[in-house]
Coordinates of N, CA and C in Angstrom, one line a residue:
M77 N -52.3 -16.9 -47.7 CA -53.7 -16.6 -47.4 C -54.7 -17.2 -48.3
A78 N -55.4 -18.2 -47.9 CA -56.3 -19.0 -48.7 C -57.5 -18.1 -49.1
A79 N -58.1 -18.4 -50.3 CA -59.3 -17.7 -50.8 C -60.2 -18.7 -51.4
P80 N -61.5 -18.5 -51.3 CA -62.5 -19.4 -51.9 C -62.3 -19.6 -53.4
I81 N -62.4 -20.8 -53.9 CA -62.3 -21.1 -55.3 C -63.7 -21.6 -55.8
T82 N -64.1 -21.0 -56.9 CA -65.4 -21.4 -57.5 C -65.1 -21.8 -59.0
C83 N -66.2 -22.3 -59.7 CA -66.0 -22.6 -61.1 C -66.8 -21.5 -61.9
A84 N -67.1 -20.4 -61.3 CA -67.9 -19.4 -62.0 C -67.1 -18.6 -63.0
F85 N -67.8 -18.0 -64.0 CA -67.2 -17.0 -64.9 C -66.9 -15.8 -64.1
P86 N -65.9 -15.0 -64.6 CA -65.6 -13.7 -63.9 C -66.7 -12.7 -64.1
D87 N -66.8 -11.8 -63.2 CA -67.7 -10.7 -63.3 C -67.0 -9.7 -64.3
V88 N -67.2 -9.9 -65.5 CA -66.4 -9.1 -66.5 C -66.7 -7.6 -66.4
R89 N -67.9 -7.2 -66.1 CA -68.3 -5.8 -66.1 C -68.1 -5.1 -64.8
R90 N -67.4 -5.7 -63.8 CA -67.2 -5.0 -62.6 C -66.5 -3.7 -62.8
A91 N -67.0 -2.7 -62.1 CA -66.5 -1.3 -62.4 C -65.1 -1.0 -62.0
D92 N -64.6 -1.8 -61.0 CA -63.2 -1.4 -60.5 C -62.1 -2.1 -61.2
A93 N -62.4 -2.9 -62.3 CA -61.4 -3.5 -63.1 C -60.9 -2.6 -64.2
G94 N -59.7 -1.9 -63.9 CA -59.2 -1.0 -64.8 C -58.3 -1.6 -65.9
T95 N -57.8 -2.8 -65.6 CA -57.0 -3.5 -66.6 C -57.3 -5.0 -66.5
I96 N -57.4 -5.7 -67.7 CA -57.6 -7.1 -67.7 C -56.4 -7.7 -68.4
L97 N -55.8 -8.7 -67.8 CA -54.7 -9.4 -68.4 C -55.1 -10.8 -68.9
V98 N -54.9 -11.0 -70.2 CA -55.4 -12.3 -70.8 C -54.1 -13.0 -71.4
S99 N -54.0 -14.3 -71.0 CA -52.9 -15.1 -71.6 C -53.4 -16.5 -71.9
S100 N -52.9 -17.1 -72.9 CA -53.2 -18.4 -73.3 C -51.9 -19.3 -73.3
W101 N -52.0 -20.4 -72.5 CA -50.8 -21.3 -72.5 C -51.1 -22.5 -73.4
T102 N -50.1 -22.8 -74.2 CA -50.2 -24.1 -75.0 C -49.4 -25.1 -74.2
L103 N -50.1 -26.3 -74.0 CA -49.5 -27.3 -73.2 C -48.8 -28.4 -74.0
P104 N -47.8 -29.1 -73.4 CA -47.1 -30.1 -74.2 C -47.9 -31.3 -74.5
A105 N -49.0 -31.6 -73.7 CA -49.9 -32.7 -73.9 C -51.2 -32.5 -73.3
P106 N -52.3 -33.0 -73.9 CA -53.6 -32.8 -73.3 C -53.8 -33.3 -71.9
G107 N -53.0 -34.3 -71.5 CA -53.2 -34.8 -70.1 C -52.8 -33.9 -69.0
V108 N -52.1 -32.8 -69.3 CA -51.6 -32.0 -68.2 C -52.4 -30.7 -68.1
Q109 N -53.5 -30.6 -68.8 CA -54.3 -29.3 -68.9 C -54.8 -28.9 -67.5
K110 N -55.5 -29.8 -66.8 CA -56.0 -29.5 -65.5 C -54.9 -29.3 -64.5
Q111 N -53.9 -30.1 -64.6 CA -52.8 -29.9 -63.7 C -52.2 -28.5 -63.7
A112 N -52.0 -28.0 -64.9 CA -51.4 -26.7 -65.1 C -52.4 -25.6 -64.5
A113 N -53.6 -25.8 -64.8 CA -54.6 -24.8 -64.3 C -54.7 -24.9 -62.7
D114 N -54.7 -26.1 -62.2 CA -54.8 -26.3 -60.8 C -53.6 -25.6 -60.1
L115 N -52.4 -25.8 -60.7 CA -51.2 -25.3 -60.1 C -51.2 -23.7 -60.0
V116 N -51.6 -23.1 -61.1 CA -51.6 -21.6 -61.1 C -52.6 -21.1 -60.2
I117 N -53.8 -21.7 -60.1 CA -54.8 -21.3 -59.1 C -54.3 -21.4 -57.7
E118 N -53.6 -22.6 -57.4 CA -53.1 -22.8 -56.1 C -52.0 -21.8 -55.7
E119 N -51.2 -21.4 -56.6 CA -50.2 -20.4 -56.3 C -50.8 -19.1 -55.9
W120 N -51.9 -18.7 -56.6 CA -52.5 -17.5 -56.2 C -53.3 -17.7 -54.9
E121 N -53.8 -18.8 -54.7 CA -54.7 -19.1 -53.5 C -53.9 -19.0 -52.2
H122 N -52.6 -19.4 -52.2 CA -51.9 -19.6 -51.0 C -50.8 -18.5 -50.8
Q123 N -50.7 -17.5 -51.7 CA -49.7 -16.4 -51.5 C -50.4 -15.2 -51.0
E124 N -49.6 -14.2 -50.5 CA -50.2 -12.9 -50.2 C -50.5 -12.2 -51.5
R125 N -51.7 -11.8 -51.6 CA -52.2 -11.1 -52.9 C -52.4 -9.6 -52.6
P126 N -52.0 -8.8 -53.6 CA -52.2 -7.4 -53.4 C -53.7 -7.1 -53.6
D127 N -54.2 -6.1 -52.9 CA -55.6 -5.7 -53.1 C -56.0 -5.3 -54.5
A128 N -54.9 -4.9 -55.3 CA -55.2 -4.5 -56.6 C -55.5 -5.7 -57.6
M129 N -55.2 -6.9 -57.1 CA -55.5 -8.1 -57.9 C -56.9 -8.5 -57.5
L130 N -57.9 -8.3 -58.4 CA -59.3 -8.5 -58.1 C -59.7 -9.9 -58.2
S131 N -59.4 -10.6 -59.4 CA -59.8 -11.9 -59.6 C -58.9 -12.6 -60.6
F132 N -58.9 -13.9 -60.6 CA -58.1 -14.7 -61.5 C -58.9 -16.0 -61.9
T133 N -59.1 -16.1 -63.2 CA -60.0 -17.2 -63.6 C -59.2 -18.0 -64.7
T134 N -59.4 -19.4 -64.7 CA -58.8 -20.2 -65.7 C -59.9 -20.9 -66.5
F135 N -59.7 -21.1 -67.7 CA -60.6 -21.8 -68.6 C -59.8 -22.9 -69.3
L136 N -60.4 -24.0 -69.6 CA -59.8 -25.1 -70.3 C -60.3 -25.2 -71.8
S137 N -59.4 -25.3 -72.7 CA -59.8 -25.3 -74.1 C -60.5 -26.6 -74.5
E138 N -61.4 -26.6 -75.4 CA -62.1 -27.8 -75.9 C -61.1 -28.8 -76.4
N139 N -60.0 -28.4 -77.0 CA -59.1 -29.3 -77.7 C -58.1 -30.0 -76.7
G140 N -58.2 -29.6 -75.4 CA -57.4 -30.1 -74.4 C -55.9 -29.7 -74.3
R141 N -55.6 -28.7 -75.2 CA -54.2 -28.3 -75.3 C -53.9 -26.9 -74.8
E142 N -54.9 -26.2 -74.2 CA -54.6 -24.8 -73.8 C -55.3 -24.5 -72.5
V143 N -54.7 -23.6 -71.7 CA -55.3 -23.0 -70.6 C -55.4 -21.5 -70.8
L144 N -56.6 -20.9 -70.7 CA -56.7 -19.5 -70.8 C -56.8 -18.9 -69.4
N145 N -56.0 -17.9 -69.2 CA -56.0 -17.1 -67.9 C -56.5 -15.7 -68.1
Y146 N -57.5 -15.4 -67.2 CA -58.2 -14.1 -67.3 C -58.1 -13.4 -65.9
A147 N -57.3 -12.4 -65.8 CA -57.0 -11.7 -64.6 C -57.5 -10.3 -64.6
Q148 N -58.2 -9.9 -63.5 CA -58.7 -8.5 -63.4 C -57.9 -7.8 -62.3
W149 N -57.3 -6.6 -62.7 CA -56.6 -5.8 -61.7 C -57.2 -4.4 -61.7
T150 N -56.9 -3.6 -60.7 CA -57.5 -2.3 -60.6 C -56.8 -1.4 -61.6
D151 N -55.5 -1.5 -61.9 CA -54.8 -0.6 -62.8 C -53.5 -1.3 -63.2
D152 N -52.9 -0.7 -64.3 CA -51.6 -1.3 -64.8 C -50.5 -1.1 -63.9
D153 N -50.4 0.1 -63.2 CA -49.2 0.4 -62.4 C -49.1 -0.6 -61.3
S154 N -50.2 -0.9 -60.6 CA -50.2 -1.9 -59.5 C -49.8 -3.3 -60.0
H155 N -50.2 -3.7 -61.2 CA -49.8 -5.0 -61.7 C -48.3 -5.0 -62.0
R156 N -47.8 -3.9 -62.6 CA -46.4 -3.9 -63.0 C -45.5 -3.9 -61.7
E157 N -46.0 -3.2 -60.7 CA -45.2 -3.2 -59.4 C -45.1 -4.6 -58.9
W158 N -46.3 -5.3 -58.9 CA -46.3 -6.7 -58.4 C -45.4 -7.6 -59.2
A159 N -45.5 -7.4 -60.6 CA -44.7 -8.2 -61.5 C -43.2 -8.0 -61.3
R160 N -42.8 -6.8 -61.1 CA -41.4 -6.5 -60.8 C -40.9 -7.2 -59.6
A161 N -41.7 -7.2 -58.5 CA -41.3 -7.8 -57.3 C -41.3 -9.3 -57.4
A162 N -42.2 -9.9 -58.2 CA -42.2 -11.3 -58.5 C -41.0 -11.8 -59.2
R163 N -40.6 -11.0 -60.2 CA -39.4 -11.3 -61.0 C -38.1 -11.3 -60.2
C164 N -38.1 -10.5 -59.1 CA -36.9 -10.4 -58.3 C -36.8 -11.6 -57.3
S165 N -37.9 -12.4 -57.2 CA -37.9 -13.6 -56.3 C -37.1 -14.7 -57.0
E166 N -36.4 -15.5 -56.1 CA -35.6 -16.6 -56.6 C -36.5 -17.9 -56.7
D167 N -37.7 -17.8 -56.3 CA -38.6 -19.0 -56.3 C -38.9 -19.3 -57.8
I168 N -38.9 -20.6 -58.1 CA -39.4 -21.0 -59.4 C -40.8 -21.5 -59.3
S169 N -41.6 -21.0 -60.2 CA -43.0 -21.3 -60.2 C -43.2 -22.8 -60.1
R170 N -44.2 -23.3 -59.3 CA -44.5 -24.7 -59.2 C -45.1 -25.2 -60.6
V171 N -45.7 -24.3 -61.3 CA -46.2 -24.7 -62.7 C -45.0 -25.1 -63.5
D172 N -44.0 -24.3 -63.5 CA -42.8 -24.6 -64.3 C -42.0 -25.9 -63.9
R173 N -42.1 -26.1 -62.5 CA -41.4 -27.3 -62.0 C -42.2 -28.6 -62.3
M174 N -43.5 -28.5 -62.3 CA -44.3 -29.7 -62.4 C -44.8 -30.0 -63.9
V175 N -44.9 -28.9 -64.7 CA -45.3 -29.1 -66.0 C -44.3 -28.5 -67.0
L176 N -43.5 -29.3 -67.6 CA -42.4 -28.8 -68.5 C -43.0 -28.6 -69.9
G177 N -42.4 -27.6 -70.5 CA -42.7 -27.4 -71.9 C -43.9 -26.5 -72.2
I178 N -44.4 -25.7 -71.3 CA -45.6 -24.8 -71.5 C -45.1 -23.7 -72.4
E179 N -45.8 -23.4 -73.5 CA -45.6 -22.3 -74.4 C -46.4 -21.1 -73.9
R180 N -45.8 -20.0 -73.7 CA -46.5 -18.8 -73.3 C -46.3 -17.6 -74.3
P181 N -47.2 -17.4 -75.2 CA -47.0 -16.3 -76.1 C -46.9 -14.9 -75.5
G182 N -47.4 -14.8 -74.2 CA -47.4 -13.5 -73.5 C -48.8 -13.0 -73.2
E183 N -48.9 -12.2 -72.2 CA -50.2 -11.7 -71.8 C -50.4 -10.4 -72.5
V184 N -51.7 -10.1 -72.7 CA -52.1 -8.9 -73.4 C -53.0 -8.1 -72.4
R185 N -52.7 -6.8 -72.4 CA -53.5 -5.9 -71.5 C -54.7 -5.4 -72.3
Y186 N -55.8 -5.5 -71.6 CA -57.1 -5.1 -72.2 C -57.9 -4.1 -71.3
S187 N -58.8 -3.4 -71.9 CA -59.8 -2.7 -71.2 C -61.2 -3.2 -71.7
L188 N -62.2 -3.2 -70.9 CA -63.5 -3.5 -71.4 C -64.1 -2.3 -72.0
Y189 N -64.6 -2.4 -73.3 CA -65.1 -1.2 -74.0 C -66.7 -1.2 -73.9
R190 N -67.3 -2.3 -74.4 CA -68.7 -2.4 -74.4 C -69.1 -3.9 -74.3
S191 N -70.4 -4.1 -73.8 CA -70.9 -5.4 -73.7 C -72.3 -5.5 -74.4
Y192 N -72.5 -6.7 -75.0 CA -73.9 -7.1 -75.4 C -74.3 -8.1 -74.4
A193 N -75.5 -7.9 -73.8 CA -76.0 -8.8 -72.8 C -77.5 -9.0 -73.0
T194 N -77.9 -10.2 -72.7 CA -79.3 -10.6 -72.8 C -80.0 -10.8 -71.5
E195 N -81.3 -10.8 -71.5 CA -82.0 -11.1 -70.2 C -81.7 -12.6 -69.8
E196 N -81.6 -13.5 -70.8 CA -81.3 -14.9 -70.5 C -79.9 -14.9 -69.8
G197 N -79.0 -14.1 -70.2 CA -77.7 -14.1 -69.7 C -77.7 -13.7 -68.2
A198 N -78.6 -12.8 -67.8 CA -78.6 -12.3 -66.5 C -79.2 -13.4 -65.5
E199 N -79.9 -14.4 -66.1 CA -80.5 -15.4 -65.3 C -79.9 -16.8 -65.4
S200 N -79.0 -16.9 -66.4 CA -78.4 -18.2 -66.7 C -76.9 -18.2 -66.5
T201 N -76.3 -19.4 -66.2 CA -74.9 -19.6 -66.1 C -74.3 -20.1 -67.5
P202 N -73.4 -19.3 -68.1 CA -72.9 -19.8 -69.3 C -72.1 -21.1 -69.1
G203 N -72.1 -21.9 -70.2 CA -71.3 -23.1 -70.1 C -70.2 -23.2 -71.1
A204 N -70.0 -22.2 -71.9 CA -68.9 -22.2 -72.9 C -68.5 -20.7 -73.1
L205 N -67.2 -20.6 -73.4 CA -66.6 -19.3 -73.7 C -65.9 -19.4 -75.1
V206 N -66.2 -18.5 -76.0 CA -65.6 -18.4 -77.3 C -64.9 -17.1 -77.4
T207 N -63.6 -17.1 -77.9 CA -62.8 -15.9 -77.8 C -62.2 -15.5 -79.1
P208 N -63.0 -15.1 -80.1 CA -62.3 -14.6 -81.4 C -61.6 -13.3 -81.1
I209 N -60.4 -13.2 -81.7 CA -59.6 -12.0 -81.6 C -59.4 -11.4 -83.0
F210 N -59.5 -10.1 -83.0 CA -59.5 -9.4 -84.3 C -58.3 -8.4 -84.3
G211 N -57.5 -8.4 -85.3 CA -56.5 -7.4 -85.4 C -57.0 -6.0 -85.8
T212 N -56.5 -5.0 -85.2 CA -56.9 -3.6 -85.5 C -55.7 -2.7 -85.6
E213 N -56.0 -1.5 -86.2 CA -54.9 -0.5 -86.4 C -55.1 0.7 -85.6
G214 N -55.6 0.6 -84.4 CA -55.7 1.8 -83.6 C -57.1 1.9 -82.9
P215 N -57.2 2.7 -81.9 CA -58.4 2.9 -81.1 C -59.6 3.2 -81.9
D216 N -59.5 4.0 -82.9 CA -60.7 4.3 -83.7 C -61.2 3.1 -84.4
N217 N -60.3 2.3 -85.0 CA -60.8 1.0 -85.6 C -61.4 0.1 -84.6
Q218 N -60.8 0.0 -83.4 CA -61.4 -0.8 -82.4 C -62.8 -0.5 -82.1
R219 N -63.0 0.8 -81.8 CA -64.4 1.2 -81.4 C -65.4 1.1 -82.5
A220 N -65.0 1.4 -83.7 CA -65.9 1.3 -84.9 C -66.3 -0.1 -85.1
F221 N -65.3 -1.0 -85.0 CA -65.6 -2.4 -85.2 C -66.6 -2.9 -84.1
I222 N -66.3 -2.6 -82.9 CA -67.2 -3.1 -81.8 C -68.6 -2.6 -81.9
D223 N -68.7 -1.3 -82.2 CA -70.0 -0.7 -82.3 C -70.8 -1.3 -83.4
G224 N -70.1 -1.7 -84.5 CA -70.8 -2.3 -85.6 C -71.3 -3.7 -85.2
V225 N -70.4 -4.5 -84.6 CA -70.8 -5.9 -84.2 C -72.0 -5.8 -83.2
I226 N -71.9 -5.0 -82.2 CA -73.0 -4.9 -81.2 C -74.3 -4.5 -81.9
A227 N -74.3 -3.6 -82.8 CA -75.5 -3.3 -83.5 C -76.1 -4.5 -84.2
I228 N -75.3 -5.3 -84.8 CA -75.8 -6.5 -85.5 C -76.3 -7.5 -84.4
L229 N -75.6 -7.7 -83.4 CA -76.1 -8.6 -82.3 C -77.4 -8.2 -81.7
E230 N -77.6 -6.9 -81.5 CA -78.8 -6.4 -80.9 C -80.0 -6.6 -81.9
R231 N -79.7 -6.6 -83.2 CA -80.8 -6.8 -84.1 C -81.1 -8.3 -84.4
T232 N -80.1 -9.1 -84.4 CA -80.3 -10.5 -84.8 C -80.5 -11.4 -83.5
R233 N -79.9 -11.0 -82.4 CA -80.1 -11.7 -81.1 C -79.8 -13.2 -81.3
P234 N -78.6 -13.6 -81.6 CA -78.3 -15.1 -81.8 C -78.8 -15.9 -80.6
P235 N -79.5 -17.0 -80.9 CA -80.0 -17.9 -79.9 C -78.8 -18.5 -79.2
G236 N -78.8 -18.6 -77.9 CA -77.8 -19.2 -77.1 C -76.6 -18.3 -76.7
L237 N -76.5 -17.1 -77.3 CA -75.5 -16.2 -76.9 C -76.0 -15.4 -75.7
L238 N -75.4 -15.6 -74.6 CA -75.8 -14.9 -73.4 C -75.2 -13.5 -73.2
A239 N -74.0 -13.4 -73.6 CA -73.3 -12.1 -73.5 C -72.1 -12.1 -74.4
A240 N -71.7 -10.9 -74.9 CA -70.4 -10.7 -75.6 C -69.8 -9.5 -75.1
H241 N -68.6 -9.6 -74.4 CA -67.9 -8.5 -73.8 C -66.7 -8.2 -74.7
F242 N -66.7 -7.0 -75.2 CA -65.7 -6.6 -76.2 C -64.6 -5.8 -75.4
H243 N -63.3 -6.4 -75.5 CA -62.2 -5.9 -74.9 C -61.3 -5.2 -75.9
T244 N -60.7 -4.1 -75.6 CA -59.8 -3.4 -76.5 C -58.4 -3.5 -75.9
S245 N -57.4 -4.0 -76.7 CA -56.1 -4.0 -76.2 C -55.6 -2.6 -76.0
K246 N -54.7 -2.4 -75.0 CA -54.3 -1.0 -74.7 C -53.3 -0.5 -75.7
D247 N -52.8 -1.3 -76.6 CA -51.9 -0.9 -77.6 C -52.6 -0.6 -78.9
G248 N -53.9 -0.8 -78.9 CA -54.8 -0.5 -80.1 C -54.7 -1.5 -81.2
R249 N -54.0 -2.7 -80.9 CA -53.8 -3.6 -82.0 C -54.7 -4.8 -82.1
R250 N -55.6 -4.9 -81.1 CA -56.6 -6.1 -81.2 C -57.8 -5.9 -80.4
V251 N -58.8 -6.6 -80.8 CA -60.1 -6.7 -80.0 C -60.3 -8.1 -79.6
L252 N -60.7 -8.3 -78.4 CA -61.0 -9.7 -77.9 C -62.5 -9.7 -77.6
N253 N -63.2 -10.6 -78.2 CA -64.6 -10.8 -77.9 C -64.7 -12.0 -76.9
H254 N -65.1 -11.6 -75.7 CA -65.2 -12.6 -74.6 C -66.7 -13.0 -74.7
A255 N -67.0 -14.0 -75.5 CA -68.4 -14.4 -75.8 C -68.9 -15.6 -74.9
E256 N -69.9 -15.3 -74.1 CA -70.4 -16.3 -73.2 C -71.6 -17.0 -73.8
W257 N -71.6 -18.3 -74.1 CA -72.7 -19.0 -74.7 C -73.3 -20.0 -73.7
R258 N -74.6 -20.3 -74.0 CA -75.3 -21.3 -73.1 C -74.5 -22.6 -73.0
D259 N -74.0 -23.1 -74.1 CA -73.2 -24.3 -74.1 C -72.5 -24.3 -75.5
M260 N -71.6 -25.3 -75.7 CA -70.8 -25.3 -76.9 C -71.7 -25.7 -78.1
S261 N -72.8 -26.4 -77.9 CA -73.7 -26.8 -79.0 C -74.4 -25.5 -79.5
A262 N -74.7 -24.6 -78.6 CA -75.4 -23.3 -79.1 C -74.4 -22.6 -80.0
W263 N -73.2 -22.5 -79.6 CA -72.2 -21.8 -80.5 C -72.1 -22.5 -81.9
R264 N -72.0 -23.8 -81.8 CA -71.8 -24.6 -83.1 C -73.0 -24.4 -84.0
R265 N -74.2 -24.4 -83.4 CA -75.4 -24.1 -84.3 C -75.4 -22.7 -84.9
F266 N -74.9 -21.7 -84.2 CA -74.7 -20.4 -84.7 C -73.7 -20.4 -85.8
A267 N -72.6 -21.0 -85.6 CA -71.5 -21.0 -86.6 C -71.9 -21.7 -87.9
E268 N -72.6 -22.9 -87.7 CA -72.9 -23.8 -88.8 C -74.1 -23.3 -89.6
S269 N -74.9 -22.4 -89.0 CA -76.1 -21.9 -89.7 C -75.8 -20.6 -90.5
G270 N -74.6 -20.2 -90.5 CA -74.2 -19.0 -91.3 C -74.4 -17.7 -90.5
G271 N -74.5 -17.9 -89.1 CA -74.6 -16.7 -88.3 C -73.5 -15.7 -88.4
T272 N -72.3 -16.2 -88.9 CA -71.2 -15.3 -88.9 C -71.1 -14.5 -90.3
V273 N -72.0 -14.8 -91.2 CA -71.9 -14.3 -92.6 C -72.0 -12.8 -92.5
E274 N -73.1 -12.3 -91.9 CA -73.3 -10.8 -91.8 C -72.2 -10.1 -91.1
L275 N -71.7 -10.7 -90.0 CA -70.6 -10.2 -89.3 C -69.4 -10.1 -90.2
G276 N -69.1 -11.1 -91.0 CA -68.0 -11.1 -91.9 C -68.1 -10.1 -92.9
M277 N -69.3 -9.8 -93.5 CA -69.5 -8.8 -94.5 C -69.2 -7.4 -93.9
M278 N -69.7 -7.2 -92.6 CA -69.5 -5.9 -92.0 C -68.0 -5.7 -91.8
I279 N -67.3 -6.7 -91.4 CA -65.8 -6.6 -91.1 C -65.1 -6.3 -92.4
E280 N -65.5 -6.9 -93.5 CA -64.8 -6.7 -94.8 C -65.0 -5.2 -95.2
G281 N -66.0 -4.5 -94.8 CA -66.2 -3.1 -95.1 C -65.5 -2.2 -94.2
L282 N -64.8 -2.6 -93.2 CA -64.1 -1.7 -92.3 C -62.6 -1.7 -92.6
E283 N -62.1 -0.6 -92.6 CA -60.6 -0.4 -92.8 C -59.9 -0.7 -91.4
G284 N -58.8 -1.3 -91.5 CA -58.0 -1.4 -90.3 C -58.4 -2.5 -89.4
V285 N -59.2 -3.5 -89.9 CA -59.7 -4.6 -89.1 C -59.4 -5.9 -89.8
T286 N -58.7 -6.8 -89.1 CA -58.4 -8.2 -89.6 C -59.3 -9.2 -89.0
P287 N -60.1 -10.0 -89.8 CA -61.0 -10.9 -89.3 C -60.3 -12.0 -88.4
A288 N -61.1 -12.5 -87.4 CA -60.6 -13.6 -86.6 C -60.8 -14.9 -87.4
P289 N -60.0 -15.9 -87.0 CA -60.2 -17.2 -87.6 C -61.7 -17.7 -87.4
T290 N -62.2 -18.5 -88.3 CA -63.5 -19.0 -88.1 C -63.5 -20.5 -87.7
Q291 N -64.6 -21.1 -87.5 CA -64.7 -22.5 -87.1 C -63.8 -23.4 -88.0
P292 N -63.0 -24.3 -87.5 CA -63.0 -24.8 -86.1 C -61.8 -24.1 -85.3
S293 N -61.1 -23.1 -85.9 CA -59.9 -22.7 -85.2 C -60.2 -21.6 -84.2
V294 N -61.4 -21.0 -84.2 CA -61.6 -20.0 -83.1 C -61.5 -20.6 -81.8
P295 N -60.8 -20.0 -80.8 CA -60.6 -20.6 -79.5 C -62.0 -20.8 -78.8
R296 N -62.1 -22.0 -78.1 CA -63.3 -22.3 -77.4 C -62.9 -23.0 -76.1
Y297 N -63.6 -22.5 -75.0 CA -63.2 -23.0 -73.7 C -64.4 -23.3 -72.8
V298 N -64.2 -24.0 -71.8 CA -65.1 -24.3 -70.7 C -64.6 -23.7 -69.4
P299 N -65.4 -23.2 -68.5 CA -64.9 -22.6 -67.3 C -64.3 -23.7 -66.4
Y300 N -63.3 -23.4 -65.6 CA -62.7 -24.4 -64.7 C -62.6 -23.9 -63.3
K301 N -61.7 -22.9 -63.0 CA -61.6 -22.5 -61.6 C -61.4 -20.9 -61.6
S302 N -62.0 -20.3 -60.6 CA -61.9 -18.9 -60.4 C -61.6 -18.5 -59.0
L303 N -60.7 -17.6 -58.8 CA -60.4 -17.0 -57.5 C -60.8 -15.6 -57.5
V304 N -61.7 -15.2 -56.5 CA -62.0 -13.8 -56.4 C -61.3 -13.2 -55.1
N305 N -60.4 -12.4 -55.3 CA -59.6 -11.8 -54.2 C -60.3 -10.7 -53.5
V306 N -61.0 -9.8 -54.3 CA -61.7 -8.7 -53.8 C -63.1 -8.7 -54.4
A307 N -64.1 -8.7 -53.6 CA -65.5 -8.8 -54.1 C -65.8 -7.6 -54.9
A308 N -66.7 -7.7 -56.0 CA -67.1 -6.6 -56.8 C -67.9 -5.6 -56.0
P309 N -67.7 -4.3 -56.3 CA -68.4 -3.3 -55.5 C -69.9 -3.4 -55.8

């Protein structure tokens, strides 16, 4: 059953997304980045999809070596039921047949906790995604960290940052900042101007939080293709 494909960012704050599955694939060579992303989108596009699968979006890394997959589902049980059925199938994924040597560290289950959003973000289309990930030691650490970061963002309002959606892993061990920027240049100006210094000092004062890598190793992506299976309510 075909579905329309766009190059839009996912509607991160849609109310019916009870679980978000995020995985990053490392590719054997830069030249197969788009091929791998195309193949996984095509697999979703032409198969029977459960209504619990809301959307699936792929991003391409700036370095040409990664594909980031961002999937929204209604709940964990529905995804696990689908995954069990998929594992019982004898079909080999076209991605694995066509692109050899993909490294998959595994997907992480997240929930959206809070978002920082600007008026510009409501009227503009982001051109870049930056995804720093922070280690945490439980839900209390996750929430305290996110609340502190959003307080700084609301006060400093970094130019070019359209939105920052903070996801908490369901095991309590990490926080993902899904940061939508006007473009990659805006993020670089922020990073090079010392915009991360105050955030770094705040993080150092928190127990149970491990800082994310800083430039240039923080993951950076551009949007590629998105499939919306169920429209947002």
